[in-house]
PDB file of C-alpha atoms in Angstrom:
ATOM      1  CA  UNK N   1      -1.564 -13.607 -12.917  1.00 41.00           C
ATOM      2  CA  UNK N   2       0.068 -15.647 -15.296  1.00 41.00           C
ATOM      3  CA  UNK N   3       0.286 -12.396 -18.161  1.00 48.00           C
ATOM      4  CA  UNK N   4       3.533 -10.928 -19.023  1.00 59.00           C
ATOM      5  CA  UNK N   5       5.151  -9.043 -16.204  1.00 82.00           C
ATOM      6  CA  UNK N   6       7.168  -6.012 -15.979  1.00 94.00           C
ATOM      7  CA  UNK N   7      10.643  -6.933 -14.920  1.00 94.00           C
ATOM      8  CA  UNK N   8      12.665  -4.766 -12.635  1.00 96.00           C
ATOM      9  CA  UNK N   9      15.859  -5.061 -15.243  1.00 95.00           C
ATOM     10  CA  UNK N  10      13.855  -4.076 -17.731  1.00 94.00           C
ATOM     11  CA  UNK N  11      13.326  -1.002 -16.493  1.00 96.00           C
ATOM     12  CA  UNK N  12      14.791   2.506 -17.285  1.00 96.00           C
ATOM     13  CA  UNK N  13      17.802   2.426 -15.100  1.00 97.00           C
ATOM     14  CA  UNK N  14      20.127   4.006 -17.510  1.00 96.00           C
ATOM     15  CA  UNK N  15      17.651   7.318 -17.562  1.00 97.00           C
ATOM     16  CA  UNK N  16      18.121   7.806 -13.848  1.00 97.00           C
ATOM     17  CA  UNK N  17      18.740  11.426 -13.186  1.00 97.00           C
ATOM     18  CA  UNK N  18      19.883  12.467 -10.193  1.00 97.00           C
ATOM     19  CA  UNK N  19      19.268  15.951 -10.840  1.00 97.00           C
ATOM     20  CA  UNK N  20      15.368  15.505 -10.174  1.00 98.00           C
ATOM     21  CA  UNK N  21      15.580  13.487  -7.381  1.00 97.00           C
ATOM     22  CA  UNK N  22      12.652  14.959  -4.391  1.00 97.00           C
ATOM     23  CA  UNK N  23      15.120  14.510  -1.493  1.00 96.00           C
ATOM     24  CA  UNK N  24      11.711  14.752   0.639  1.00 94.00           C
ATOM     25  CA  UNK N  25      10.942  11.320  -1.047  1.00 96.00           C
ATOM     26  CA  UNK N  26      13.469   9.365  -0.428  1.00 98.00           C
ATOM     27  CA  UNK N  27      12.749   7.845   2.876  1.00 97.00           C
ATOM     28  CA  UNK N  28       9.284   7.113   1.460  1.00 97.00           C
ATOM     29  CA  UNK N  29      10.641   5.142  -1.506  1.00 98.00           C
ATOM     30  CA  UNK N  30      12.562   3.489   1.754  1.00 98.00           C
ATOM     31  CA  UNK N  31       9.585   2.690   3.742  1.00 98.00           C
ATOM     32  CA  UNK N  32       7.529   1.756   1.239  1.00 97.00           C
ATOM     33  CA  UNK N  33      10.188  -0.948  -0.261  1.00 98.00           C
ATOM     34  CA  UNK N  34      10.242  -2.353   2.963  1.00 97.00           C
ATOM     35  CA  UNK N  35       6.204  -3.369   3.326  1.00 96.00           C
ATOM     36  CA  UNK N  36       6.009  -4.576  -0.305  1.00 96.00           C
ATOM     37  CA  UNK N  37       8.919  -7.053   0.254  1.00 96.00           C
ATOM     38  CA  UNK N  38       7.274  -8.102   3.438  1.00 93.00           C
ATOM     39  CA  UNK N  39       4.469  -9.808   1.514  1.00 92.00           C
ATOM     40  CA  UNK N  40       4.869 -13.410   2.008  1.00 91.00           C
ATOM     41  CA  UNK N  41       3.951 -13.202   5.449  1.00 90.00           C
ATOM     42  CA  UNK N  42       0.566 -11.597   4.644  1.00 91.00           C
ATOM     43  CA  UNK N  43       0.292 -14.439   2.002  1.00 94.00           C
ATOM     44  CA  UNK N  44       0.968 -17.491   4.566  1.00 93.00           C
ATOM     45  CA  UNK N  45      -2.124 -15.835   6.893  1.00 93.00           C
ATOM     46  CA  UNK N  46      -4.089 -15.686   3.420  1.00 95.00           C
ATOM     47  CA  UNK N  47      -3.304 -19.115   3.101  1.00 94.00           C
ATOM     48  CA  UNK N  48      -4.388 -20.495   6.192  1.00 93.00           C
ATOM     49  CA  UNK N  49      -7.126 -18.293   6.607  1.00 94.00           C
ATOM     50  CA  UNK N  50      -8.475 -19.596   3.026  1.00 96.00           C
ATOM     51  CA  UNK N  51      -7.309 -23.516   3.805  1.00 94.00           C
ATOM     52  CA  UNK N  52     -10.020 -24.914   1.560  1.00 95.00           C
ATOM     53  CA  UNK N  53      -9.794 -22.686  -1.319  1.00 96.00           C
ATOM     54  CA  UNK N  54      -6.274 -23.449  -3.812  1.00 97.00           C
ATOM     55  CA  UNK N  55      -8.057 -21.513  -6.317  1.00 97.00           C
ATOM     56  CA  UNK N  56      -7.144 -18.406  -4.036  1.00 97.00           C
ATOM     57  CA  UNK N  57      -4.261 -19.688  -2.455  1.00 96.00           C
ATOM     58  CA  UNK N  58      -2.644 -19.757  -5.651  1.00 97.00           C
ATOM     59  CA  UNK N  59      -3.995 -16.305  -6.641  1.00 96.00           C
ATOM     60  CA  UNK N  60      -2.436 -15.369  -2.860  1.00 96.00           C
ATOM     61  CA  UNK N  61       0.956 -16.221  -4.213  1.00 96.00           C
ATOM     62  CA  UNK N  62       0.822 -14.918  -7.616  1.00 95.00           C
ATOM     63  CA  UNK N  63      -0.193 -11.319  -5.880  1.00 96.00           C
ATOM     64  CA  UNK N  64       3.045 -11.979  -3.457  1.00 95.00           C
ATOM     65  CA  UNK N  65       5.469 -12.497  -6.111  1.00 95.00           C
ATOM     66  CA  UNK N  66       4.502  -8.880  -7.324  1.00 96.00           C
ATOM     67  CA  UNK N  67       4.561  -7.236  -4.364  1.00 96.00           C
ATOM     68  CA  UNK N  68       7.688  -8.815  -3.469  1.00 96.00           C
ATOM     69  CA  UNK N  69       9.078  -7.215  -6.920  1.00 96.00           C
ATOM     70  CA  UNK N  70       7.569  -3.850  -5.829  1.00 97.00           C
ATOM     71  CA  UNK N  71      10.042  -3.751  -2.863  1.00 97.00           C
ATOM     72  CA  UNK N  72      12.786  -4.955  -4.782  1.00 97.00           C
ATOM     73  CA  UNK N  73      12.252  -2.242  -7.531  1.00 98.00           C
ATOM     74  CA  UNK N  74      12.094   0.599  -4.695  1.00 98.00           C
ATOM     75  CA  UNK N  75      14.991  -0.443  -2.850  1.00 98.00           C
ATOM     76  CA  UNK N  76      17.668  -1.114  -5.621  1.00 98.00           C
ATOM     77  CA  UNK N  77      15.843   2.942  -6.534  1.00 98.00           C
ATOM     78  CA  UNK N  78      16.439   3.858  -3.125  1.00 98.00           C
ATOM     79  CA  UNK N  79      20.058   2.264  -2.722  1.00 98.00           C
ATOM     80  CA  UNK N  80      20.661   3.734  -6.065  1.00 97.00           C
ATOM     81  CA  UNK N  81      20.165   7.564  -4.643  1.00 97.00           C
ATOM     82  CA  UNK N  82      22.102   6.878  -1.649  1.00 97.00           C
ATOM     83  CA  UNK N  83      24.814   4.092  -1.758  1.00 96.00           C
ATOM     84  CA  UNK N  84      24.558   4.116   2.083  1.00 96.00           C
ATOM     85  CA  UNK N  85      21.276   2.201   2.234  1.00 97.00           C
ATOM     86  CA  UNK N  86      21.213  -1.504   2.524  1.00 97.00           C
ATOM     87  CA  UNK N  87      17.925  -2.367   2.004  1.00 98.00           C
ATOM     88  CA  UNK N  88      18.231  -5.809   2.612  1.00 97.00           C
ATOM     89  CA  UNK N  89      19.443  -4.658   6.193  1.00 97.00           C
ATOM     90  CA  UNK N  90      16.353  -2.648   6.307  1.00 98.00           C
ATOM     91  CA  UNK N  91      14.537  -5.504   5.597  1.00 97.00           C
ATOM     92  CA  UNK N  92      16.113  -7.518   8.617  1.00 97.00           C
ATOM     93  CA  UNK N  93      15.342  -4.415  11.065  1.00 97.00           C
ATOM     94  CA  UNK N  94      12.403  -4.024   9.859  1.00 97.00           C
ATOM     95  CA  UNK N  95      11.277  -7.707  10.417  1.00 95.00           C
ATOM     96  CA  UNK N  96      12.732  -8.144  13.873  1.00 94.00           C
ATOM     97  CA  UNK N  97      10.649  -5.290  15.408  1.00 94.00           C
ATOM     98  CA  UNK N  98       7.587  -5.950  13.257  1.00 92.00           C
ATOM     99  CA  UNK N  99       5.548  -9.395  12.551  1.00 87.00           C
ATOM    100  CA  UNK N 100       2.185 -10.203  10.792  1.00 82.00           C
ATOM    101  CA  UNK N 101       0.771 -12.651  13.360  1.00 81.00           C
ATOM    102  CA  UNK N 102       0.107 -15.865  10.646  1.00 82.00           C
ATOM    103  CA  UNK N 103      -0.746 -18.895  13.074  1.00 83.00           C
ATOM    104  CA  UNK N 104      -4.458 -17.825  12.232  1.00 85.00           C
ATOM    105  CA  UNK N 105      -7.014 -19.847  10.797  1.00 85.00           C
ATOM    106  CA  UNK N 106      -9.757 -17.523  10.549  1.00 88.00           C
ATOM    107  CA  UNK N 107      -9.871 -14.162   8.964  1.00 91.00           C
ATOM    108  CA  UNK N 108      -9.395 -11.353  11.744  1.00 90.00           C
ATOM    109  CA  UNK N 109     -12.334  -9.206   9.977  1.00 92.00           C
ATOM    110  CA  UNK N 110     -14.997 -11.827  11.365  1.00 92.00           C
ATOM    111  CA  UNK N 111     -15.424 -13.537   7.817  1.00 95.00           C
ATOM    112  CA  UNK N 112     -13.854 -14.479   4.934  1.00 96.00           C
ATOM    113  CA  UNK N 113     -16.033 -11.738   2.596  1.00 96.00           C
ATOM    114  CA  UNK N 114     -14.663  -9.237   5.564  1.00 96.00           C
ATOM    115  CA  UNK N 115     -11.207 -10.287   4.506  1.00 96.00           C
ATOM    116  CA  UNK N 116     -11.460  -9.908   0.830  1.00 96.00           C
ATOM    117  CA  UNK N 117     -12.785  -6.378   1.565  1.00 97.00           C
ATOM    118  CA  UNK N 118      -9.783  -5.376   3.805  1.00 95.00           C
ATOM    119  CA  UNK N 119      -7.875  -6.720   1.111  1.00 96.00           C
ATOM    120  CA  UNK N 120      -9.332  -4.239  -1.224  1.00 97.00           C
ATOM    121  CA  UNK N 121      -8.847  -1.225   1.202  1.00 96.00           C
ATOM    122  CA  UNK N 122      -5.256  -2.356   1.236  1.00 95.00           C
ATOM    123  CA  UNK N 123      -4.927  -2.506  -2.781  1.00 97.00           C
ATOM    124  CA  UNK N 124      -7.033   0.795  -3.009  1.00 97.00           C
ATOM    125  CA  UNK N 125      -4.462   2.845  -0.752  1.00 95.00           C
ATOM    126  CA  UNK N 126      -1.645   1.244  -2.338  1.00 96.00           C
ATOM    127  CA  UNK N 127      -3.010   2.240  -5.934  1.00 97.00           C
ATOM    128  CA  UNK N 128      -3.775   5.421  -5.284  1.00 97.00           C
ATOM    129  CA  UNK N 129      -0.401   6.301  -2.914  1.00 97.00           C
ATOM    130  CA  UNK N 130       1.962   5.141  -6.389  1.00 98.00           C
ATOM    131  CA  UNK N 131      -0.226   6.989  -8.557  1.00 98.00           C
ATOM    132  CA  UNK N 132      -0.027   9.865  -6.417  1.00 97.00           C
ATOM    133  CA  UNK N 133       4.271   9.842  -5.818  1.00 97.00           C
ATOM    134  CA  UNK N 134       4.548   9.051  -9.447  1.00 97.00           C
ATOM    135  CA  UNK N 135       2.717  11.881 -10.602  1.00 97.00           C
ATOM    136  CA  UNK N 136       4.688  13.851  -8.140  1.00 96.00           C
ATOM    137  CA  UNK N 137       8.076  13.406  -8.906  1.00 97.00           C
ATOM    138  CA  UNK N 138      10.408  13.989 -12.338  1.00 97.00           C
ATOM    139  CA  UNK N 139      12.857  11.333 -11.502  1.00 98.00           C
ATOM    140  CA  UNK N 140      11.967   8.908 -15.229  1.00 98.00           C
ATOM    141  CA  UNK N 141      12.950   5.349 -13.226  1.00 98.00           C
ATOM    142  CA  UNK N 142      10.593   6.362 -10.452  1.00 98.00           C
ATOM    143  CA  UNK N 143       7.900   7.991 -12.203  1.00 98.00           C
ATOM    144  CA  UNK N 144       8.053   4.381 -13.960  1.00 97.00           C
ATOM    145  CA  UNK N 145       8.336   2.326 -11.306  1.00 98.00           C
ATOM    146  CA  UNK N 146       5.476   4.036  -9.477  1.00 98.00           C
ATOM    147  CA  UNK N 147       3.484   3.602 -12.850  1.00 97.00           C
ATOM    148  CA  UNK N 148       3.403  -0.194 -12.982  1.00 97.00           C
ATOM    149  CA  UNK N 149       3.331  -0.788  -8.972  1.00 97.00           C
ATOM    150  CA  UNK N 150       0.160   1.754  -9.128  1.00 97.00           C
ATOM    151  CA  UNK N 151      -1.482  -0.432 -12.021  1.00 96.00           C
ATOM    152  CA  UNK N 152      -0.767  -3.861 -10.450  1.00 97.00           C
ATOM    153  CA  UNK N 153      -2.161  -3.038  -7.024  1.00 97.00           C
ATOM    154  CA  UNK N 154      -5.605  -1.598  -9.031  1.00 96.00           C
ATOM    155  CA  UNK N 155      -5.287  -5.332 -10.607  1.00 96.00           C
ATOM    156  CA  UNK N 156      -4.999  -7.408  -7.146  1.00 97.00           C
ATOM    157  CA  UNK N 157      -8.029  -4.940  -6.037  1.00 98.00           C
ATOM    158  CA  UNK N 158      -9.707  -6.383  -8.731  1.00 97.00           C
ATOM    159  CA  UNK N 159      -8.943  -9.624  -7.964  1.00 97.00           C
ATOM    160  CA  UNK N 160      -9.638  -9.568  -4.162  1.00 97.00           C
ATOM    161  CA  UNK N 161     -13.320  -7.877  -5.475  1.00 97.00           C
ATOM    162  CA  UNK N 162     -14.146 -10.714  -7.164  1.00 97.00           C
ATOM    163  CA  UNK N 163     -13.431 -13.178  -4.922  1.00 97.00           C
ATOM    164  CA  UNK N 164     -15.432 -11.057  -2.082  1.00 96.00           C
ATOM    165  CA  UNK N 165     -18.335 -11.318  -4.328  1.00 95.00           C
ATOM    166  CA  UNK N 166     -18.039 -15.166  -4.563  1.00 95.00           C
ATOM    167  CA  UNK N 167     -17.663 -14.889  -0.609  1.00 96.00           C
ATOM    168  CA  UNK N 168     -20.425 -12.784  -0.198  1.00 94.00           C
ATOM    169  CA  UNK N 169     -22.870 -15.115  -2.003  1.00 92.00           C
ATOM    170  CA  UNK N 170     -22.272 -17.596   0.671  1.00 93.00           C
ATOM    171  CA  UNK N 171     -21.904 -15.284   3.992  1.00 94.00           C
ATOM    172  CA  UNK N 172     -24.633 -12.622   2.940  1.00 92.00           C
ATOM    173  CA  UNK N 173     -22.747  -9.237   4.659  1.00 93.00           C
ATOM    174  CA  UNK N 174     -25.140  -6.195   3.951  1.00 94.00           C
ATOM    175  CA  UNK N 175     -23.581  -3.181   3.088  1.00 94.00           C
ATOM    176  CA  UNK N 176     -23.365  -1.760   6.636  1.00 95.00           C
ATOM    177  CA  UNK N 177     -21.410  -4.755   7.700  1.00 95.00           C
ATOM    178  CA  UNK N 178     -19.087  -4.334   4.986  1.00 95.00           C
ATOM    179  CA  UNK N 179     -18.729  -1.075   5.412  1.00 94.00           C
ATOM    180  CA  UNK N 180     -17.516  -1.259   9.212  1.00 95.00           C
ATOM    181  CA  UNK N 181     -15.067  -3.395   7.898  1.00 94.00           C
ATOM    182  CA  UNK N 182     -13.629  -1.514   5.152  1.00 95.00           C
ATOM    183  CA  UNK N 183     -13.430   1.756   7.651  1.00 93.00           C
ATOM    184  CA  UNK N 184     -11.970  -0.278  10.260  1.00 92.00           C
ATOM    185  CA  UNK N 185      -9.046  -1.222   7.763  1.00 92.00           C
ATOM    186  CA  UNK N 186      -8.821   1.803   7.021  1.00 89.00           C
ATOM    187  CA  UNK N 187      -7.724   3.243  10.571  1.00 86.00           C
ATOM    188  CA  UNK N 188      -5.589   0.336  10.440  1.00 84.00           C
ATOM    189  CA  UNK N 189      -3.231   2.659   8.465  1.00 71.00           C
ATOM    190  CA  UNK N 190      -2.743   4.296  11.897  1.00 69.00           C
ATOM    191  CA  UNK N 191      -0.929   1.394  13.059  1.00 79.00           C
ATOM    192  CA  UNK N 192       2.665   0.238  13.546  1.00 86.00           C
ATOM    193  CA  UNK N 193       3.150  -1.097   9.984  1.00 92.00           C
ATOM    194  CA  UNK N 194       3.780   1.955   8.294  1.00 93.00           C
ATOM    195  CA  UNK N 195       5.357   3.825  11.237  1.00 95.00           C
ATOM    196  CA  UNK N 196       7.378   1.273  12.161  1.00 96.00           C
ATOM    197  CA  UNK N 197       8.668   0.708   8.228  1.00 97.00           C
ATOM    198  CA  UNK N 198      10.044   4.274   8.355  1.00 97.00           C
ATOM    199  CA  UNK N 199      11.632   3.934  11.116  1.00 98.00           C
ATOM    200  CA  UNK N 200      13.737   1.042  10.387  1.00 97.00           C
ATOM    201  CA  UNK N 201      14.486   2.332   6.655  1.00 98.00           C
ATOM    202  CA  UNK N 202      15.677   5.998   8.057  1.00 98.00           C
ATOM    203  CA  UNK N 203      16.586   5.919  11.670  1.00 97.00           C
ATOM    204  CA  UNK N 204      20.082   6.215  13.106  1.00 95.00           C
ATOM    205  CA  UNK N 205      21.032   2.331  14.035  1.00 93.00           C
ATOM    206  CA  UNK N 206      20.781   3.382  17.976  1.00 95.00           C
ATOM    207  CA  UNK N 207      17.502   5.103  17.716  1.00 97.00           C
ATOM    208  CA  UNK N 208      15.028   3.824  19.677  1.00 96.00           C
ATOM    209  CA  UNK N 209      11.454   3.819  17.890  1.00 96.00           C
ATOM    210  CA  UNK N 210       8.479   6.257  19.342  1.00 96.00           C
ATOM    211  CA  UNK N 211       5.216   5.350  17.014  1.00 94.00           C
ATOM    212  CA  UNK N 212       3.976   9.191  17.124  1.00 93.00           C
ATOM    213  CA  UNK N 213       7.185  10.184  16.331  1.00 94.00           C
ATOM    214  CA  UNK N 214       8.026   7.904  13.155  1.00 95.00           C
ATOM    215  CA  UNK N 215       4.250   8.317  12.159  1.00 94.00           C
ATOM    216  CA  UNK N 216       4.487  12.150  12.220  1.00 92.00           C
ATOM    217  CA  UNK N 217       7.350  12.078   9.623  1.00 93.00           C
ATOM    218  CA  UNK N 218       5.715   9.362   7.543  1.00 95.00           C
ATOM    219  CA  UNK N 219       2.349  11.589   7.455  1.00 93.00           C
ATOM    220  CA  UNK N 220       4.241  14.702   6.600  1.00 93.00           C
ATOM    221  CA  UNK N 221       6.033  13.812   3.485  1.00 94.00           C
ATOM    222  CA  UNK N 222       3.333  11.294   2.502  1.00 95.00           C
ATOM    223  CA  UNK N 223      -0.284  13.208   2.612  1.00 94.00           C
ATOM    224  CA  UNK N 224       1.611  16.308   0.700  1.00 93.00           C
ATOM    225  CA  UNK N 225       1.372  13.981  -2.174  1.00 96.00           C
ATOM    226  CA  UNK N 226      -2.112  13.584  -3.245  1.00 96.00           C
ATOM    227  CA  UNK N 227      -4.040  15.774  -5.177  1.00 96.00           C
ATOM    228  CA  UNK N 228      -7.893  16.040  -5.456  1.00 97.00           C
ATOM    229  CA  UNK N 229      -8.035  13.116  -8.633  1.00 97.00           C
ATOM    230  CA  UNK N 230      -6.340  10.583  -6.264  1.00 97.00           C
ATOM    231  CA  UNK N 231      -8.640  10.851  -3.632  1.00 97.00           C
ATOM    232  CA  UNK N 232     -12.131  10.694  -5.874  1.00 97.00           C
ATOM    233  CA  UNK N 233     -10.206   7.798  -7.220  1.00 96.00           C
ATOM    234  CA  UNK N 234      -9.806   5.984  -4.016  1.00 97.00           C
ATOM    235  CA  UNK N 235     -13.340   6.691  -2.408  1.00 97.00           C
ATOM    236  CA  UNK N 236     -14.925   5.629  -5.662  1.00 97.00           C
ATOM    237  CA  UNK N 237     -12.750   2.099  -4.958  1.00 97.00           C
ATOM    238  CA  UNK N 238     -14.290   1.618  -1.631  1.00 97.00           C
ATOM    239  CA  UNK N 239     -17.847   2.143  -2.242  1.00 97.00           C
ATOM    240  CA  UNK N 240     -17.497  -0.463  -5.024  1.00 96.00           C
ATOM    241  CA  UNK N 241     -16.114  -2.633  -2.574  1.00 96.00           C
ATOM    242  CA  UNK N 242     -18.979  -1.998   0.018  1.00 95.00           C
ATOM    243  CA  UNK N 243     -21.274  -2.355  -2.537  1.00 95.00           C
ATOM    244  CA  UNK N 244     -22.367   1.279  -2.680  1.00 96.00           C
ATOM    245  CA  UNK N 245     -22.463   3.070  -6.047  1.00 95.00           C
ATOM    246  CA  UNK N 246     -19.624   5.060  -7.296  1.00 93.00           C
ATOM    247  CA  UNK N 247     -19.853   8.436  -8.656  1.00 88.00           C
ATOM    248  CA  UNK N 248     -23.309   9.334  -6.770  1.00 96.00           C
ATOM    249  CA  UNK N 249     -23.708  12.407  -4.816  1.00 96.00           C
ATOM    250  CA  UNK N 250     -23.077  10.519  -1.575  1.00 96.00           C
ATOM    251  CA  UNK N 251     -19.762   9.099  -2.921  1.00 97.00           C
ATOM    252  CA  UNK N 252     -18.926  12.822  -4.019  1.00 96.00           C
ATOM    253  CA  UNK N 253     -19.672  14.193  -0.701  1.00 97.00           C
ATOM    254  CA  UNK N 254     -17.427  11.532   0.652  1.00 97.00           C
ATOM    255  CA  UNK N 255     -14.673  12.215  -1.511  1.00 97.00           C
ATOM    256  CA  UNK N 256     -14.894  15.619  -0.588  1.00 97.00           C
ATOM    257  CA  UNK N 257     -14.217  14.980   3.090  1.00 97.00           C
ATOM    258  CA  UNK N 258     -11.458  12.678   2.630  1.00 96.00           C
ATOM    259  CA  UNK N 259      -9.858  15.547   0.570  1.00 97.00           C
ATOM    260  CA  UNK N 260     -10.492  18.156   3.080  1.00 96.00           C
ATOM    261  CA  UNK N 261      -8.987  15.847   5.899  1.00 95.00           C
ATOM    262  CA  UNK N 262      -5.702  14.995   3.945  1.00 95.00           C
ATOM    263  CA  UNK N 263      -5.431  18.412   2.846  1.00 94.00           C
ATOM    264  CA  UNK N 264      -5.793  19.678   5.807  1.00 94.00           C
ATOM    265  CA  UNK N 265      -3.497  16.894   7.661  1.00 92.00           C
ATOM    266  CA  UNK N 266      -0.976  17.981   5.079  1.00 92.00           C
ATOM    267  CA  UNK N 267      -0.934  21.699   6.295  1.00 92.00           C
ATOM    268  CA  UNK N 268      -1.006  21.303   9.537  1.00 91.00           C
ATOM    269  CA  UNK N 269       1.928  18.600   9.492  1.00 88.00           C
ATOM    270  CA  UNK N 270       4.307  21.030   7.068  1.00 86.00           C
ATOM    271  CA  UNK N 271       3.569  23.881   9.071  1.00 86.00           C
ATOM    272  CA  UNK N 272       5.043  21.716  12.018  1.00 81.00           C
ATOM    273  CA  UNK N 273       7.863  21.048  10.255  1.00 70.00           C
ATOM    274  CA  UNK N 274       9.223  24.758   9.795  1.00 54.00           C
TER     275      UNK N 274
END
């Protein structure tokens, strides 16, 4: 991690055009600002989970830094198209209704090459969800910003990969084990996280927070991004992960039914919407 990094005031602020701003994706920019900044406390339960190992911890820390810089760079975007957001408010609301349990010393996916895999899902959505708002907006500052958080999160999957694969030379997980754990992470994106992250970037200061709700609105501006390339992209991540071969007719036939169930989540959540 120690290559020349983007900087956020290097970036294009001075070609920020109002003009072809997605008002639709504005309180994703929000949420999303909110669980990038929030790394560090991911990166203290990496650390403890992986006591022995400074070679990761340090790699752990490197990977925060950026994703800490990935929130930064969405919210000054996001305060930027409406002076009215604080997002270092968000930040605090966010934080005091949702906490990464830390005081862990073992991984929570049953081993350490478990971890590295959920890891991977994580860095495989997040690649894949940039790719897919940058290529779907006109705004030049976001369409950048989306650009370089979308090609750092396909380098920390890279990175978590290979240290699963020096994990799984010691542990020994088959391919259905790892599996199970990468689908299980997965679901995860079901959970409070994201929800909960929209809620306290866009709601009212006396709303109270209903997970279906929150979810709902997150799904429904969300899943309308993707496109078909996104998806193959992201399925071919996690069979390399699982240790399953990309770009076979099983990974195809995969792809094509986690296109035809965001597609069709998409639909159905718009039509709700009129």
């Amino acid at each position: 991690m120690a290559r020349a990094h983007w900087r956020i005031d290097e970036l294009p602020w001075d070609r920020f055009d109002a003009s072809k701003v997605d008002p639709d994706l504005v309180p994703l920019i929000k949420a999303a600002a909110l669980v990038e900044f929030n790394a560090d406390d991911y990166t203290a339960y990496l650390c403890n989970v992986f006591n022995d190992d400074p070679e990761f911890q340090e790699a752990a820390h490197g990977w925060s830094v950026e994703e800490v810089q990935h929130g930064e760079a969405l919210g000054r975007w996001a305060e930027l198209v409406d002076p009215t957001f604080d997002f270092r408010a968000a930040v605090e609301r966010f934080r005091a209704g949702y906490r990464v349990p830390i005081d862990l010393d073992a991984s929570v996916r049953g081993s350490r090459t478990g971890e590295m895999i959920a890891r991977c899902m994580v860095e495989t959505g997040t690649s894949s969800y940039y790719a897919a708002i940058g290529d779907s907006t006109d705004e030049p500052v976001l369409k950048e910003i989306c650009r370089n958080i979308a090609a750092d999160e396909l380098r920390h999957y890279k990175i978590f990969y290979t240290y699963a694969k020096k994990y799984l030379d010691r542990e020994g997980l088959n391919k259905v084990q790892r599996l199970k754990v990468a689908l299980s992470r997965i679901g995860e994106s079901e959970d409070d996280e994201l929800a909960y992250a929209y809620y306290a970037a866009n709601a009212p200061a006396d709303a109270v927070y209903e997970h279906k709700l929150y979810n709902a609105a997150y799904k429904r501006r969300a899943f309308g991004r993707y496109r078909r390339k996104h998806v193959d992209r992201a399925i071919a991540m996690v069979f390399k992960a699982c240790g399953l071969k990309p770009h076979t007719r099983l990974c195809q036939v995969a792809s094509s039914g986690a296109w035809w169930f965001i597609d069709r989540q998409a639909r159905k959540l718009a039509a709700q919407a009129v």
